């Protein structure tokens, strides 16, 4: 499988407190990091190999994946289009929407998640030379980036940077991060389980799609069907961190943000969280490590540490896009 290396690896592992460690995928790339970088290394390589000129994706209006695709896709000379759906307003969501527009992403507003597939199908039917990047970049191909990431972690364990983790905790949007890691740990023979903090309901759907992806990714990297099933079985999705829904902050998440600020003093660079994913993910990791002190827990940090320019913050957003940022 061809891979275009966009990131700088390995990303650091640091100790947060006691036997709780953090994997700094916020620093996968100096201009825009986070977990989407690893997926795009495979997806953009395939788009280029197929001779595509345009990329099409979909996501919430404040999607990090749309920003990442806009940034790296445009830099490689692709046109980038995104079907966007509503999400609750937050500073971060508005900033991401502005950033995507500033990057030259052509945004198509869809009224709901249930309407989005029809918008995507319509663009795919009428455009030529277009490559589709699924939600969160989580195809089996995109998830291969996290099989590599698991291998990278195994190497860091070998070098003594951390003990073998009992669990890796990661926030879950579309499941590709969790699925790739589970397959990587299975292949390396590590006992590590993957705990996913669901960020949108229903968590059962996330559970099924993450496990299905693990099965597909396992087969793709040459694992037997049994081993692929074992990889899928390593994933547990927890529903209790979702709160009222996707993009809605929770009290546990707010506490995790405050904890991250406190714990950052011991780190080389501060751990900055967002309310949509990483606050919920760290809340889950803190609960795991405090419930069973001594168990090695690795929190996988997925949010970019750096932001891209978002243009003039006072300029009005195009009305169809502004409407997608729902004020609650
Ligand atoms: C996209 C994203 C996730 C979710 O990753 P999936 O592989 O889609 O489950 C988690 N955290 C952040 C910051 C993200 O942008």
mmCIF file of C-alpha atoms and ligand atoms in Angstrom:
data_model
loop_
_atom_site.group_PDB
_atom_site.id
_atom_site.type_symbol
_atom_site.label_atom_id
_atom_site.label_comp_id
_atom_site.label_asym_id
_atom_site.label_seq_id
_atom_site.Cartn_x
_atom_site.Cartn_y
_atom_site.Cartn_z
ATOM 1 C CA UNK A 1 0.000 0.000 0.000
ATOM 2 C CA UNK A 2 1.499 3.337 -0.974
ATOM 3 C CA UNK A 3 1.771 5.876 1.759
ATOM 4 C CA UNK A 4 2.671 9.541 1.461
ATOM 5 C CA UNK A 5 4.423 10.500 4.665
ATOM 6 C CA UNK A 6 2.968 13.821 5.842
ATOM 7 C CA UNK A 7 3.660 13.486 9.550
ATOM 8 C CA UNK A 8 6.759 13.444 11.713
ATOM 9 C CA UNK A 9 7.144 10.204 13.655
ATOM 10 C CA UNK A 10 7.304 8.872 16.240
ATOM 11 C CA UNK A 11 5.044 11.284 18.107
ATOM 12 C CA UNK A 12 6.186 11.642 21.741
ATOM 13 C CA UNK A 13 4.873 9.576 24.653
ATOM 14 C CA UNK A 14 4.811 11.359 28.009
ATOM 15 C CA UNK A 15 3.796 10.464 31.547
ATOM 16 C CA UNK A 16 0.758 12.442 32.751
ATOM 17 C CA UNK A 17 0.590 11.119 36.314
ATOM 18 C CA UNK A 18 1.214 7.777 38.031
ATOM 19 C CA UNK A 19 0.741 5.071 35.415
ATOM 20 C CA UNK A 20 -1.250 7.289 33.040
ATOM 21 C CA UNK A 21 0.621 8.158 29.840
ATOM 22 C CA UNK A 22 -0.271 10.265 26.792
ATOM 23 C CA UNK A 23 0.530 9.695 23.116
ATOM 24 C CA UNK A 24 1.034 13.102 21.516
ATOM 25 C CA UNK A 25 -0.675 12.735 18.151
ATOM 26 C CA UNK A 26 -1.520 16.415 18.496
ATOM 27 C CA UNK A 27 1.997 16.807 17.121
ATOM 28 C CA UNK A 28 1.880 14.601 14.023
ATOM 29 C CA UNK A 29 2.641 17.615 11.834
ATOM 30 C CA UNK A 30 4.090 21.064 12.546
ATOM 31 C CA UNK A 31 1.460 23.046 10.587
ATOM 32 C CA UNK A 32 -1.600 20.876 11.307
ATOM 33 C CA UNK A 33 -1.496 17.765 13.483
ATOM 34 C CA UNK A 34 -4.028 15.455 15.092
ATOM 35 C CA UNK A 35 -5.203 11.969 14.140
ATOM 36 C CA UNK A 36 -6.394 12.753 10.601
ATOM 37 C CA UNK A 37 -2.810 13.135 9.361
ATOM 38 C CA UNK A 38 -2.081 9.401 9.639
ATOM 39 C CA UNK A 39 -5.222 8.487 7.682
ATOM 40 C CA UNK A 40 -4.593 11.033 4.941
ATOM 41 C CA UNK A 41 -1.172 9.529 4.251
ATOM 42 C CA UNK A 42 -2.955 6.565 2.662
ATOM 43 C CA UNK A 43 -6.049 8.326 1.322
ATOM 44 C CA UNK A 44 -4.183 11.094 -0.497
ATOM 45 C CA UNK A 45 -1.718 8.565 -1.914
ATOM 46 C CA UNK A 46 -4.629 6.611 -3.398
ATOM 47 C CA UNK A 47 -6.339 9.759 -4.711
ATOM 48 C CA UNK A 48 -3.144 10.744 -6.479
ATOM 49 C CA UNK A 49 -2.526 7.235 -7.827
ATOM 50 C CA UNK A 50 -6.025 7.257 -9.323
ATOM 51 C CA UNK A 51 -5.359 10.548 -11.054
ATOM 52 C CA UNK A 52 -8.138 12.381 -9.193
ATOM 53 C CA UNK A 53 -8.275 16.166 -9.391
ATOM 54 C CA UNK A 54 -10.926 16.696 -6.744
ATOM 55 C CA UNK A 55 -11.544 15.360 -3.271
ATOM 56 C CA UNK A 56 -15.025 15.123 -1.786
ATOM 57 C CA UNK A 57 -15.744 14.463 1.850
ATOM 58 C CA UNK A 58 -18.478 14.993 4.424
ATOM 59 C CA UNK A 59 -18.540 15.951 8.061
ATOM 60 C CA UNK A 60 -19.998 18.200 10.715
ATOM 61 C CA UNK A 61 -19.562 21.908 10.032
ATOM 62 C CA UNK A 62 -16.753 22.078 12.619
ATOM 63 C CA UNK A 63 -15.037 18.894 11.401
ATOM 64 C CA UNK A 64 -11.281 18.546 11.918
ATOM 65 C CA UNK A 65 -11.179 16.068 9.044
ATOM 66 C CA UNK A 66 -12.502 18.686 6.611
ATOM 67 C CA UNK A 67 -9.815 21.126 7.788
ATOM 68 C CA UNK A 68 -7.082 18.490 7.491
ATOM 69 C CA UNK A 69 -8.241 17.458 4.022
ATOM 70 C CA UNK A 70 -8.520 21.108 2.999
ATOM 71 C CA UNK A 71 -5.008 21.852 4.189
ATOM 72 C CA UNK A 72 -3.102 18.815 2.914
ATOM 73 C CA UNK A 73 -5.323 18.224 -0.114
ATOM 74 C CA UNK A 74 -5.038 21.804 -1.377
ATOM 75 C CA UNK A 75 -1.280 21.754 -0.754
ATOM 76 C CA UNK A 76 -1.086 18.758 -3.101
ATOM 77 C CA UNK A 77 -3.043 20.600 -5.767
ATOM 78 C CA UNK A 78 -6.482 19.000 -5.339
ATOM 79 C CA UNK A 79 -9.777 20.870 -5.391
ATOM 80 C CA UNK A 80 -11.564 20.043 -2.140
ATOM 81 C CA UNK A 81 -15.338 19.858 -1.615
ATOM 82 C CA UNK A 82 -17.135 19.055 1.619
ATOM 83 C CA UNK A 83 -20.771 18.291 2.389
ATOM 84 C CA UNK A 84 -21.321 19.828 5.825
ATOM 85 C CA UNK A 85 -24.069 19.071 8.346
ATOM 86 C CA UNK A 86 -25.205 20.973 11.470
ATOM 87 C CA UNK A 87 -23.527 20.765 14.867
ATOM 88 C CA UNK A 88 -23.950 22.822 18.065
ATOM 89 C CA UNK A 89 -22.042 26.107 17.983
ATOM 90 C CA UNK A 90 -18.739 26.267 19.844
ATOM 91 C CA UNK A 91 -15.770 28.563 19.393
ATOM 92 C CA UNK A 92 -13.772 25.652 18.005
ATOM 93 C CA UNK A 93 -16.518 24.569 15.581
ATOM 94 C CA UNK A 94 -16.876 28.095 14.192
ATOM 95 C CA UNK A 95 -13.124 28.419 13.891
ATOM 96 C CA UNK A 96 -12.894 25.156 11.949
ATOM 97 C CA UNK A 97 -15.686 26.238 9.589
ATOM 98 C CA UNK A 98 -13.861 29.530 8.953
ATOM 99 C CA UNK A 99 -10.560 27.717 8.472
ATOM 100 C CA UNK A 100 -12.035 25.337 5.908
ATOM 101 C CA UNK A 101 -13.427 28.274 3.922
ATOM 102 C CA UNK A 102 -10.139 30.176 4.228
ATOM 103 C CA UNK A 103 -8.345 27.114 2.823
ATOM 104 C CA UNK A 104 -10.557 27.254 -0.244
ATOM 105 C CA UNK A 105 -12.739 24.258 0.598
ATOM 106 C CA UNK A 106 -15.958 24.393 -1.390
ATOM 107 C CA UNK A 107 -18.621 23.885 1.287
ATOM 108 C CA UNK A 108 -22.031 22.401 0.492
ATOM 109 C CA UNK A 109 -24.537 22.767 3.349
ATOM 110 C CA UNK A 110 -26.783 19.745 3.995
ATOM 111 C CA UNK A 111 -29.682 20.048 6.447
ATOM 112 C CA UNK A 112 -29.050 16.829 8.421
ATOM 113 C CA UNK A 113 -26.964 13.653 8.714
ATOM 114 C CA UNK A 114 -29.767 11.682 7.091
ATOM 115 C CA UNK A 115 -29.724 14.015 4.074
ATOM 116 C CA UNK A 116 -25.926 14.013 3.689
ATOM 117 C CA UNK A 117 -25.546 10.746 1.689
ATOM 118 C CA UNK A 118 -27.866 12.088 -1.016
ATOM 119 C CA UNK A 119 -25.794 15.283 -1.295
ATOM 120 C CA UNK A 120 -22.629 13.213 -1.572
ATOM 121 C CA UNK A 121 -24.138 10.894 -4.191
ATOM 122 C CA UNK A 122 -25.263 13.897 -6.216
ATOM 123 C CA UNK A 123 -21.770 15.420 -6.286
ATOM 124 C CA UNK A 124 -20.210 12.061 -7.170
ATOM 125 C CA UNK A 125 -22.678 11.535 -10.006
ATOM 126 C CA UNK A 126 -22.069 14.904 -11.656
ATOM 127 C CA UNK A 127 -18.353 15.405 -11.156
ATOM 128 C CA UNK A 128 -15.470 13.734 -12.939
ATOM 129 C CA UNK A 129 -12.053 12.881 -11.528
ATOM 130 C CA UNK A 130 -13.344 12.937 -7.981
ATOM 131 C CA UNK A 131 -12.061 10.890 -5.046
ATOM 132 C CA UNK A 132 -14.343 10.329 -2.073
ATOM 133 C CA UNK A 133 -12.939 10.484 1.458
ATOM 134 C CA UNK A 134 -15.471 8.947 3.871
ATOM 135 C CA UNK A 135 -16.572 10.362 7.215
ATOM 136 C CA UNK A 136 -13.558 10.938 9.444
ATOM 137 C CA UNK A 137 -11.299 9.377 6.781
ATOM 138 C CA UNK A 138 -12.314 6.040 8.272
ATOM 139 C CA UNK A 139 -12.233 3.586 5.402
ATOM 140 C CA UNK A 140 -10.199 0.409 5.826
ATOM 141 C CA UNK A 141 -7.488 2.193 3.820
ATOM 142 C CA UNK A 142 -7.450 5.329 6.002
ATOM 143 C CA UNK A 143 -7.396 3.204 9.155
ATOM 144 C CA UNK A 144 -4.104 1.638 8.049
ATOM 145 C CA UNK A 145 -2.473 4.797 9.375
ATOM 146 C CA UNK A 146 -3.317 3.592 12.862
ATOM 147 C CA UNK A 147 -1.954 0.111 12.248
ATOM 148 C CA UNK A 148 1.326 1.960 11.629
ATOM 149 C CA UNK A 149 0.702 4.020 14.750
ATOM 150 C CA UNK A 150 0.311 0.872 16.871
ATOM 151 C CA UNK A 151 3.594 -0.415 15.467
ATOM 152 C CA UNK A 152 5.212 2.909 16.342
ATOM 153 C CA UNK A 153 3.966 2.529 19.920
ATOM 154 C CA UNK A 154 5.256 -1.054 20.136
ATOM 155 C CA UNK A 155 8.682 0.297 19.211
ATOM 156 C CA UNK A 156 8.417 2.949 21.943
ATOM 157 C CA UNK A 157 7.548 0.210 24.457
ATOM 158 C CA UNK A 158 10.637 -1.723 23.318
ATOM 159 C CA UNK A 159 12.760 1.373 23.820
ATOM 160 C CA UNK A 160 11.484 1.628 27.381
ATOM 161 C CA UNK A 161 9.558 4.879 26.939
ATOM 162 C CA UNK A 162 6.529 3.307 28.611
ATOM 163 C CA UNK A 163 5.481 -0.110 29.928
ATOM 164 C CA UNK A 164 3.057 -2.230 27.873
ATOM 165 C CA UNK A 165 -0.289 -0.441 28.309
ATOM 166 C CA UNK A 166 -3.180 -2.471 29.661
ATOM 167 C CA UNK A 167 -5.555 -0.187 27.779
ATOM 168 C CA UNK A 168 -5.314 2.573 25.202
ATOM 169 C CA UNK A 169 -8.133 5.116 25.502
ATOM 170 C CA UNK A 170 -9.192 7.139 22.465
ATOM 171 C CA UNK A 171 -12.208 9.344 21.636
ATOM 172 C CA UNK A 172 -14.328 7.764 18.895
ATOM 173 C CA UNK A 173 -15.989 9.612 16.027
ATOM 174 C CA UNK A 174 -16.033 7.268 13.052
ATOM 175 C CA UNK A 175 -13.954 4.458 14.566
ATOM 176 C CA UNK A 176 -10.937 4.305 12.259
ATOM 177 C CA UNK A 177 -8.454 5.281 14.951
ATOM 178 C CA UNK A 178 -9.690 2.626 17.383
ATOM 179 C CA UNK A 179 -9.940 -0.038 14.649
ATOM 180 C CA UNK A 180 -6.434 0.539 13.277
ATOM 181 C CA UNK A 181 -4.883 0.468 16.749
ATOM 182 C CA UNK A 182 -6.703 -2.763 17.683
ATOM 183 C CA UNK A 183 -5.436 -4.462 14.521
ATOM 184 C CA UNK A 184 -1.908 -3.191 15.126
ATOM 185 C CA UNK A 185 -1.861 -4.509 18.700
ATOM 186 C CA UNK A 186 -3.244 -7.871 17.596
ATOM 187 C CA UNK A 187 -0.595 -8.166 14.887
ATOM 188 C CA UNK A 188 2.192 -7.235 17.304
ATOM 189 C CA UNK A 189 0.935 -9.716 19.915
ATOM 190 C CA UNK A 190 0.485 -7.030 22.569
ATOM 191 C CA UNK A 191 -2.230 -7.699 25.196
ATOM 192 C CA UNK A 192 -3.410 -4.066 24.998
ATOM 193 C CA UNK A 193 -7.159 -3.416 24.676
ATOM 194 C CA UNK A 194 -8.687 -0.357 23.023
ATOM 195 C CA UNK A 195 -11.269 1.636 24.973
ATOM 196 C CA UNK A 196 -13.210 4.089 22.826
ATOM 197 C CA UNK A 197 -15.073 6.992 24.388
ATOM 198 C CA UNK A 198 -18.085 7.427 22.100
ATOM 199 C CA UNK A 199 -18.725 11.065 21.197
ATOM 200 C CA UNK A 200 -22.132 10.671 19.552
ATOM 201 C CA UNK A 201 -25.154 8.455 20.083
ATOM 202 C CA UNK A 202 -26.104 5.723 19.582
ATOM 203 C CA UNK A 203 -22.884 4.191 20.891
ATOM 204 C CA UNK A 204 -23.994 0.731 19.706
ATOM 205 C CA UNK A 205 -23.703 1.961 16.117
ATOM 206 C CA UNK A 206 -20.144 3.182 16.798
ATOM 207 C CA UNK A 207 -19.337 -0.124 18.440
ATOM 208 C CA UNK A 208 -20.534 -2.064 15.406
ATOM 209 C CA UNK A 209 -18.791 0.150 12.885
ATOM 210 C CA UNK A 210 -15.481 0.192 14.787
ATOM 211 C CA UNK A 211 -15.493 -3.620 15.055
ATOM 212 C CA UNK A 212 -16.520 -4.038 11.439
ATOM 213 C CA UNK A 213 -13.673 -1.754 10.400
ATOM 214 C CA UNK A 214 -11.213 -3.741 12.532
ATOM 215 C CA UNK A 215 -12.309 -6.896 10.726
ATOM 216 C CA UNK A 216 -11.788 -5.264 7.306
ATOM 217 C CA UNK A 217 -8.470 -3.694 8.266
ATOM 218 C CA UNK A 218 -7.247 -6.966 9.750
ATOM 219 C CA UNK A 219 -7.978 -8.800 6.508
ATOM 220 C CA UNK A 220 -6.343 -6.018 4.542
ATOM 221 C CA UNK A 221 -3.052 -6.312 6.432
ATOM 222 C CA UNK A 222 -3.091 -10.077 5.966
ATOM 223 C CA UNK A 223 -4.367 -11.263 9.351
ATOM 224 C CA UNK A 224 -6.404 -14.464 9.324
ATOM 225 C CA UNK A 225 -10.144 -14.182 9.823
ATOM 226 C CA UNK A 226 -9.772 -15.465 13.399
ATOM 227 C CA UNK A 227 -7.056 -12.940 14.220
ATOM 228 C CA UNK A 228 -9.130 -10.155 12.635
ATOM 229 C CA UNK A 229 -12.071 -11.174 14.819
ATOM 230 C CA UNK A 230 -9.800 -11.123 17.854
ATOM 231 C CA UNK A 231 -8.669 -7.611 16.858
ATOM 232 C CA UNK A 232 -12.320 -6.514 16.665
ATOM 233 C CA UNK A 233 -12.893 -8.102 20.072
ATOM 234 C CA UNK A 234 -10.212 -5.887 21.623
ATOM 235 C CA UNK A 235 -12.411 -2.823 21.167
ATOM 236 C CA UNK A 236 -14.836 -1.657 23.861
ATOM 237 C CA UNK A 237 -16.939 1.437 23.233
ATOM 238 C CA UNK A 238 -18.130 3.348 26.310
ATOM 239 C CA UNK A 239 -21.320 5.398 25.991
ATOM 240 C CA UNK A 240 -21.173 7.241 29.303
ATOM 241 C CA UNK A 241 -19.011 10.176 28.125
ATOM 242 C CA UNK A 242 -21.336 11.351 25.312
ATOM 243 C CA UNK A 243 -23.605 13.556 27.419
ATOM 244 C CA UNK A 244 -26.379 15.204 25.451
ATOM 245 C CA UNK A 245 -24.863 14.501 22.073
ATOM 246 C CA UNK A 246 -22.200 15.164 19.466
ATOM 247 C CA UNK A 247 -20.499 18.483 20.014
ATOM 248 C CA UNK A 248 -22.229 19.174 23.338
ATOM 249 C CA UNK A 249 -19.850 19.795 26.258
ATOM 250 C CA UNK A 250 -20.225 17.670 29.415
ATOM 251 C CA UNK A 251 -19.339 18.383 33.078
ATOM 252 C CA UNK A 252 -16.867 15.429 33.065
ATOM 253 C CA UNK A 253 -15.287 16.875 29.935
ATOM 254 C CA UNK A 254 -14.997 20.314 31.549
ATOM 255 C CA UNK A 255 -13.248 18.721 34.519
ATOM 256 C CA UNK A 256 -10.889 16.876 32.156
ATOM 257 C CA UNK A 257 -10.027 20.201 30.480
ATOM 258 C CA UNK A 258 -9.117 21.660 33.890
ATOM 259 C CA UNK A 259 -7.094 18.517 34.756
ATOM 260 C CA UNK A 260 -5.217 18.739 31.462
ATOM 261 C CA UNK A 261 -4.261 22.316 32.309
ATOM 262 C CA UNK A 262 -2.980 21.222 35.704
ATOM 263 C CA UNK A 263 -1.084 18.198 34.331
ATOM 264 C CA UNK A 264 0.416 20.239 31.479
ATOM 265 C CA UNK A 265 2.983 21.874 33.773
ATOM 266 C CA UNK A 266 4.906 18.579 33.762
ATOM 267 C CA UNK A 267 4.836 18.254 29.959
ATOM 268 C CA UNK A 268 7.130 19.558 27.229
ATOM 269 C CA UNK A 269 4.136 21.289 25.584
ATOM 270 C CA UNK A 270 0.638 21.870 27.004
ATOM 271 C CA UNK A 271 -2.187 19.411 26.405
ATOM 272 C CA UNK A 272 -5.028 21.432 24.887
ATOM 273 C CA UNK A 273 -8.434 19.728 24.664
ATOM 274 C CA UNK A 274 -11.611 20.378 22.688
ATOM 275 C CA UNK A 275 -15.137 19.770 24.025
ATOM 276 C CA UNK A 276 -16.211 17.555 21.092
ATOM 277 C CA UNK A 277 -13.656 14.731 21.282
ATOM 278 C CA UNK A 278 -10.642 15.025 23.502
ATOM 279 C CA UNK A 279 -12.349 16.323 26.683
ATOM 280 C CA UNK A 280 -14.565 13.223 26.567
ATOM 281 C CA UNK A 281 -11.602 10.986 25.719
ATOM 282 C CA UNK A 282 -9.424 12.237 28.570
ATOM 283 C CA UNK A 283 -12.370 12.040 31.011
ATOM 284 C CA UNK A 284 -12.648 8.357 30.083
ATOM 285 C CA UNK A 285 -8.879 7.776 30.448
ATOM 286 C CA UNK A 286 -8.768 9.505 33.856
ATOM 287 C CA UNK A 287 -11.645 7.326 35.067
ATOM 288 C CA UNK A 288 -9.817 4.169 33.912
ATOM 289 C CA UNK A 289 -6.535 5.085 35.527
ATOM 290 C CA UNK A 290 -8.119 6.217 38.814
ATOM 291 C CA UNK A 291 -10.383 3.200 39.082
ATOM 292 C CA UNK A 292 -7.392 0.843 38.858
ATOM 293 C CA UNK A 293 -4.248 2.605 40.039
ATOM 294 C CA UNK A 294 -1.137 0.796 38.860
ATOM 295 C CA UNK A 295 -2.700 -0.324 35.568
ATOM 296 C CA UNK A 296 -0.839 1.295 32.701
ATOM 297 C CA UNK A 297 -3.309 3.462 30.755
ATOM 298 C CA UNK A 298 -2.347 5.317 27.574
ATOM 299 C CA UNK A 299 -4.538 8.217 26.538
ATOM 300 C CA UNK A 300 -4.191 8.769 22.780
ATOM 301 C CA UNK A 301 -4.429 12.532 22.149
ATOM 302 C CA UNK A 302 -6.033 13.166 18.746
ATOM 303 C CA UNK A 303 -6.493 16.959 18.489
ATOM 304 C CA UNK A 304 -4.078 19.112 16.490
ATOM 305 C CA UNK A 305 -1.846 21.186 18.767
ATOM 306 C CA UNK A 306 -1.649 23.903 16.126
ATOM 307 C CA UNK A 307 -4.403 25.832 14.363
ATOM 308 C CA UNK A 308 -4.411 27.100 10.806
ATOM 309 C CA UNK A 309 -5.374 30.688 9.947
ATOM 310 C CA UNK A 310 -9.155 31.158 10.005
ATOM 311 C CA UNK A 311 -9.396 34.479 8.154
ATOM 312 C CA UNK A 312 -11.111 37.550 9.592
ATOM 313 C CA UNK A 313 -13.086 36.418 12.688
ATOM 314 C CA UNK A 314 -15.450 39.374 12.318
ATOM 315 C CA UNK A 315 -16.356 38.732 8.685
ATOM 316 C CA UNK A 316 -19.843 37.259 8.319
ATOM 317 C CA UNK A 317 -19.956 33.576 7.394
ATOM 318 C CA UNK A 318 -21.955 32.667 4.283
ATOM 319 C CA UNK A 319 -25.549 32.279 5.502
ATOM 320 C CA UNK A 320 -25.970 28.556 4.641
ATOM 321 C CA UNK A 321 -22.815 27.737 6.626
ATOM 322 C CA UNK A 322 -23.689 30.025 9.567
ATOM 323 C CA UNK A 323 -27.034 28.215 9.819
ATOM 324 C CA UNK A 324 -25.243 24.907 10.380
ATOM 325 C CA UNK A 325 -23.741 26.197 13.630
ATOM 326 C CA UNK A 326 -26.730 25.635 15.878
ATOM 327 C CA UNK A 327 -27.002 27.842 18.929
ATOM 328 C CA UNK A 328 -28.516 25.929 21.837
HETATM 329 C C1 LIG B 1 -11.781 12.822 14.043
HETATM 330 C C2 LIG B 1 -11.378 12.939 15.463
HETATM 331 C C3 LIG B 1 -11.545 11.876 16.375
HETATM 332 C C4 LIG B 1 -12.246 10.607 15.993
HETATM 333 O O1 LIG B 1 -11.453 9.691 15.310
HETATM 334 P P1 LIG B 1 -12.151 8.507 14.515
HETATM 335 O O2 LIG B 1 -11.048 7.779 13.911
HETATM 336 O O3 LIG B 1 -13.062 9.161 13.518
HETATM 337 O O4 LIG B 1 -12.936 7.707 15.497
HETATM 338 C C5 LIG B 1 -11.093 12.040 17.657
HETATM 339 N N1 LIG B 1 -10.524 13.189 18.046
HETATM 340 C C6 LIG B 1 -10.348 14.231 17.223
HETATM 341 C C7 LIG B 1 -9.731 15.477 17.744
HETATM 342 C C8 LIG B 1 -10.766 14.140 15.904
HETATM 343 O O5 LIG B 1 -10.617 15.195 15.085
#
